[in-house]
Every structure is written in structure tokens, then in C-alpha cells.
Amino acid sequence: MASRTVAVASASGLHARPAKVFVREAARLGVPVRVRLGEKSVPAGSMLGVLSLGAVRGTVVTLEADGAGAEEALDTLAALLSRDLDAPDTPDAAGAAGAGDGGALDA
């Protein structure tokens, strides 16, 4: 199973708009990805699941996926989490794909 560890960079953490952008992109990618925080693991495409993690700015989460397209999906989602998705100039998920991995902690 492939994984990426990344610190959440959004000012409000994975709440409201950042969670919406992240979940929308995870669903668009079509690869089953899970977000792990401690012992809790939720589907990246589940808004309620992602919100239930309670991840605030600086929280380190692990993204996990397996199968075709897993590496690319993890790279894209890690790059998304490493950006401040609360910033006013942040594009929606479609524009955010492939935005770099400045906050990724491992590959």
C-alpha cells in the first residue's frame, strides 16, 4: 500500500471549504484513498469522514491508497493538503491538481 504523510496547511484545518475542496478532488480522482489520523481512518471522498477527523492546521495525517493510480492520487492529494486552501486566491480542486508537494513529509 502506498502512503504519503503530510501536515495540513489550511488556516482552518480540514474544515468547511478546505474539506470540500479536498473531498471533491479525492472523488474526482476515482482512486480509493483513506485519510488516517492516529488510529482513525476515513475515506478521503467522505465529507463527514474527513470532518470527523478534526484535523487543525499543522495536524499530520497519512494518506493511503492501493492499486492503479494510487501514487498519482496520493501525490495530488498531499499537494492539496500542503497548501492553505482557505486563501482567497485558492482555485477549486480542478485547478489545484498538480500544484506541487511543498508540505509532503514523505513519498
C-alpha atoms as a PDB file:
ATOM      1  CA  MET A   1       0.000   0.000   0.000  1.00  0.00           C
ATOM      2  CA  ALA A   2       1.312   3.434  -0.944  1.00  0.00           C
ATOM      3  CA  SER A   3       1.168   6.277   1.553  1.00  0.00           C
ATOM      4  CA  ARG A   4       2.036   9.932   1.998  1.00  0.00           C
ATOM      5  CA  THR A   5       2.370  11.812   5.274  1.00  0.00           C
ATOM      6  CA  VAL A   6       1.515  15.495   5.140  1.00  0.00           C
ATOM      7  CA  ALA A   7       0.820  18.371   7.520  1.00  0.00           C
ATOM      8  CA  VAL A   8      -2.498  20.158   6.978  1.00  0.00           C
ATOM      9  CA  ALA A   9      -1.647  23.718   5.916  1.00  0.00           C
ATOM     10  CA  SER A  10      -5.078  25.365   5.752  1.00  0.00           C
ATOM     11  CA  ALA A  11      -5.683  28.033   8.388  1.00  0.00           C
ATOM     12  CA  SER A  12      -8.924  26.343   9.476  1.00  0.00           C
ATOM     13  CA  GLY A  13      -7.532  22.823   9.115  1.00  0.00           C
ATOM     14  CA  LEU A  14      -9.708  20.268   7.324  1.00  0.00           C
ATOM     15  CA  HIS A  15     -12.947  22.116   7.969  1.00  0.00           C
ATOM     16  CA  ALA A  16     -15.567  23.730   5.726  1.00  0.00           C
ATOM     17  CA  ARG A  17     -14.036  24.953   2.440  1.00  0.00           C
ATOM     18  CA  PRO A  18     -10.698  23.091   2.662  1.00  0.00           C
ATOM     19  CA  ALA A  19     -12.509  19.828   3.394  1.00  0.00           C
ATOM     20  CA  LYS A  20     -14.892  20.426   0.492  1.00  0.00           C
ATOM     21  CA  VAL A  21     -12.018  21.080  -1.930  1.00  0.00           C
ATOM     22  CA  PHE A  22     -10.105  18.021  -0.682  1.00  0.00           C
ATOM     23  CA  VAL A  23     -13.104  15.646  -0.771  1.00  0.00           C
ATOM     24  CA  ARG A  24     -14.173  16.860  -4.217  1.00  0.00           C
ATOM     25  CA  GLU A  25     -10.672  16.231  -5.600  1.00  0.00           C
ATOM     26  CA  ALA A  26     -10.456  12.809  -3.935  1.00  0.00           C
ATOM     27  CA  ALA A  27     -13.758  11.813  -5.546  1.00  0.00           C
ATOM     28  CA  ARG A  28     -12.685  13.188  -8.940  1.00  0.00           C
ATOM     29  CA  LEU A  29      -9.505  11.081  -8.908  1.00  0.00           C
ATOM     30  CA  GLY A  30     -11.508   7.849  -8.732  1.00  0.00           C
ATOM     31  CA  VAL A  31      -8.928   6.023  -6.585  1.00  0.00           C
ATOM     32  CA  PRO A  32      -9.984   4.780  -3.140  1.00  0.00           C
ATOM     33  CA  VAL A  33      -7.859   6.844  -0.734  1.00  0.00           C
ATOM     34  CA  ARG A  34      -8.058   6.777   3.056  1.00  0.00           C
ATOM     35  CA  VAL A  35      -7.003   9.525   5.452  1.00  0.00           C
ATOM     36  CA  ARG A  36      -5.511   8.316   8.725  1.00  0.00           C
ATOM     37  CA  LEU A  37      -5.112  10.354  11.891  1.00  0.00           C
ATOM     38  CA  GLY A  38      -3.830   8.204  14.721  1.00  0.00           C
ATOM     39  CA  GLU A  39      -5.948   5.053  14.835  1.00  0.00           C
ATOM     40  CA  LYS A  40      -8.849   6.619  12.921  1.00  0.00           C
ATOM     41  CA  SER A  41      -9.030   6.073   9.161  1.00  0.00           C
ATOM     42  CA  VAL A  42     -11.746   7.513   6.897  1.00  0.00           C
ATOM     43  CA  PRO A  43     -12.416   7.548   3.142  1.00  0.00           C
ATOM     44  CA  ALA A  44     -10.954  10.685   1.539  1.00  0.00           C
ATOM     45  CA  GLY A  45     -14.127  11.015  -0.543  1.00  0.00           C
ATOM     46  CA  SER A  46     -16.381  11.267   2.518  1.00  0.00           C
ATOM     47  CA  MET A  47     -17.085  14.806   3.706  1.00  0.00           C
ATOM     48  CA  LEU A  48     -18.430  13.596   7.050  1.00  0.00           C
ATOM     49  CA  GLY A  49     -15.483  11.248   7.485  1.00  0.00           C
ATOM     50  CA  VAL A  50     -12.907  13.944   6.738  1.00  0.00           C
ATOM     51  CA  LEU A  51     -14.637  16.455   9.020  1.00  0.00           C
ATOM     52  CA  SER A  52     -14.821  13.854  11.801  1.00  0.00           C
ATOM     53  CA  LEU A  53     -11.016  13.740  11.960  1.00  0.00           C
ATOM     54  CA  GLY A  54     -10.993  17.217  13.490  1.00  0.00           C
ATOM     55  CA  ALA A  55      -7.666  17.989  11.807  1.00  0.00           C
ATOM     56  CA  VAL A  56      -6.468  21.518  12.572  1.00  0.00           C
ATOM     57  CA  ARG A  57      -3.639  23.446  10.928  1.00  0.00           C
ATOM     58  CA  GLY A  58      -0.362  21.567  11.434  1.00  0.00           C
ATOM     59  CA  THR A  59      -2.025  18.207  12.095  1.00  0.00           C
ATOM     60  CA  VAL A  60      -0.061  15.432  10.399  1.00  0.00           C
ATOM     61  CA  VAL A  61      -2.231  12.952   8.514  1.00  0.00           C
ATOM     62  CA  THR A  62      -1.355   9.910   6.435  1.00  0.00           C
ATOM     63  CA  LEU A  63      -2.960   9.293   3.055  1.00  0.00           C
ATOM     64  CA  GLU A  64      -3.142   5.651   1.983  1.00  0.00           C
ATOM     65  CA  ALA A  65      -4.161   4.036  -1.301  1.00  0.00           C
ATOM     66  CA  ASP A  66      -3.588   0.859  -3.254  1.00  0.00           C
ATOM     67  CA  GLY A  67      -3.930  -0.137  -6.881  1.00  0.00           C
ATOM     68  CA  ALA A  68      -3.727   1.583 -10.234  1.00  0.00           C
ATOM     69  CA  GLY A  69      -3.283   5.330  -9.973  1.00  0.00           C
ATOM     70  CA  ALA A  70      -2.577   5.244  -6.226  1.00  0.00           C
ATOM     71  CA  GLU A  71       0.792   7.031  -6.374  1.00  0.00           C
ATOM     72  CA  GLU A  72      -0.530   9.853  -8.555  1.00  0.00           C
ATOM     73  CA  ALA A  73      -3.675  10.259  -6.442  1.00  0.00           C
ATOM     74  CA  LEU A  74      -1.615  10.442  -3.253  1.00  0.00           C
ATOM     75  CA  ASP A  75       0.756  12.994  -4.782  1.00  0.00           C
ATOM     76  CA  THR A  76      -2.166  15.176  -5.858  1.00  0.00           C
ATOM     77  CA  LEU A  77      -3.981  14.995  -2.517  1.00  0.00           C
ATOM     78  CA  ALA A  78      -0.793  15.528  -0.477  1.00  0.00           C
ATOM     79  CA  ALA A  79      -0.033  18.613  -2.561  1.00  0.00           C
ATOM     80  CA  LEU A  80      -3.541  19.892  -1.921  1.00  0.00           C
ATOM     81  CA  LEU A  81      -3.301  19.437   1.851  1.00  0.00           C
ATOM     82  CA  SER A  82       0.097  21.153   1.927  1.00  0.00           C
ATOM     83  CA  ARG A  83      -1.489  24.398   0.644  1.00  0.00           C
ATOM     84  CA  ASP A  84      -3.631  26.899   2.520  1.00  0.00           C
ATOM     85  CA  LEU A  85      -6.995  26.113   0.940  1.00  0.00           C
ATOM     86  CA  ASP A  86      -8.527  28.985   2.928  1.00  0.00           C
ATOM     87  CA  ALA A  87      -6.516  31.537   0.957  1.00  0.00           C
ATOM     88  CA  PRO A  88      -8.766  33.804  -1.138  1.00  0.00           C
ATOM     89  CA  ASP A  89      -6.851  33.072  -4.346  1.00  0.00           C
ATOM     90  CA  THR A  90      -7.070  29.271  -3.964  1.00  0.00           C
ATOM     91  CA  PRO A  91      -8.719  27.727  -7.036  1.00  0.00           C
ATOM     92  CA  ASP A  92     -11.246  24.944  -6.726  1.00  0.00           C
ATOM     93  CA  ALA A  93      -9.904  21.398  -6.715  1.00  0.00           C
ATOM     94  CA  ALA A  94      -9.798  21.132 -10.514  1.00  0.00           C
ATOM     95  CA  GLY A  95      -7.299  23.996 -10.653  1.00  0.00           C
ATOM     96  CA  ALA A  96      -5.385  22.768  -7.625  1.00  0.00           C
ATOM     97  CA  ALA A  97      -4.405  19.369  -9.022  1.00  0.00           C
ATOM     98  CA  GLY A  98      -0.675  19.023  -9.537  1.00  0.00           C
ATOM     99  CA  ALA A  99       0.121  22.146  -7.524  1.00  0.00           C
ATOM    100  CA  GLY A 100       3.370  20.820  -6.043  1.00  0.00           C
ATOM    101  CA  ASP A 101       4.155  18.957  -2.842  1.00  0.00           C
ATOM    102  CA  GLY A 102       5.658  21.620  -0.593  1.00  0.00           C
ATOM    103  CA  GLY A 103       4.135  20.108   2.545  1.00  0.00           C
ATOM    104  CA  ALA A 104       4.598  16.430   1.821  1.00  0.00           C
ATOM    105  CA  LEU A 105       6.706  14.804   4.539  1.00  0.00           C
ATOM    106  CA  ASP A 106       7.484  11.551   2.723  1.00  0.00           C
ATOM    107  CA  ALA A 107       6.907   9.936  -0.614  1.00  0.00           C
END
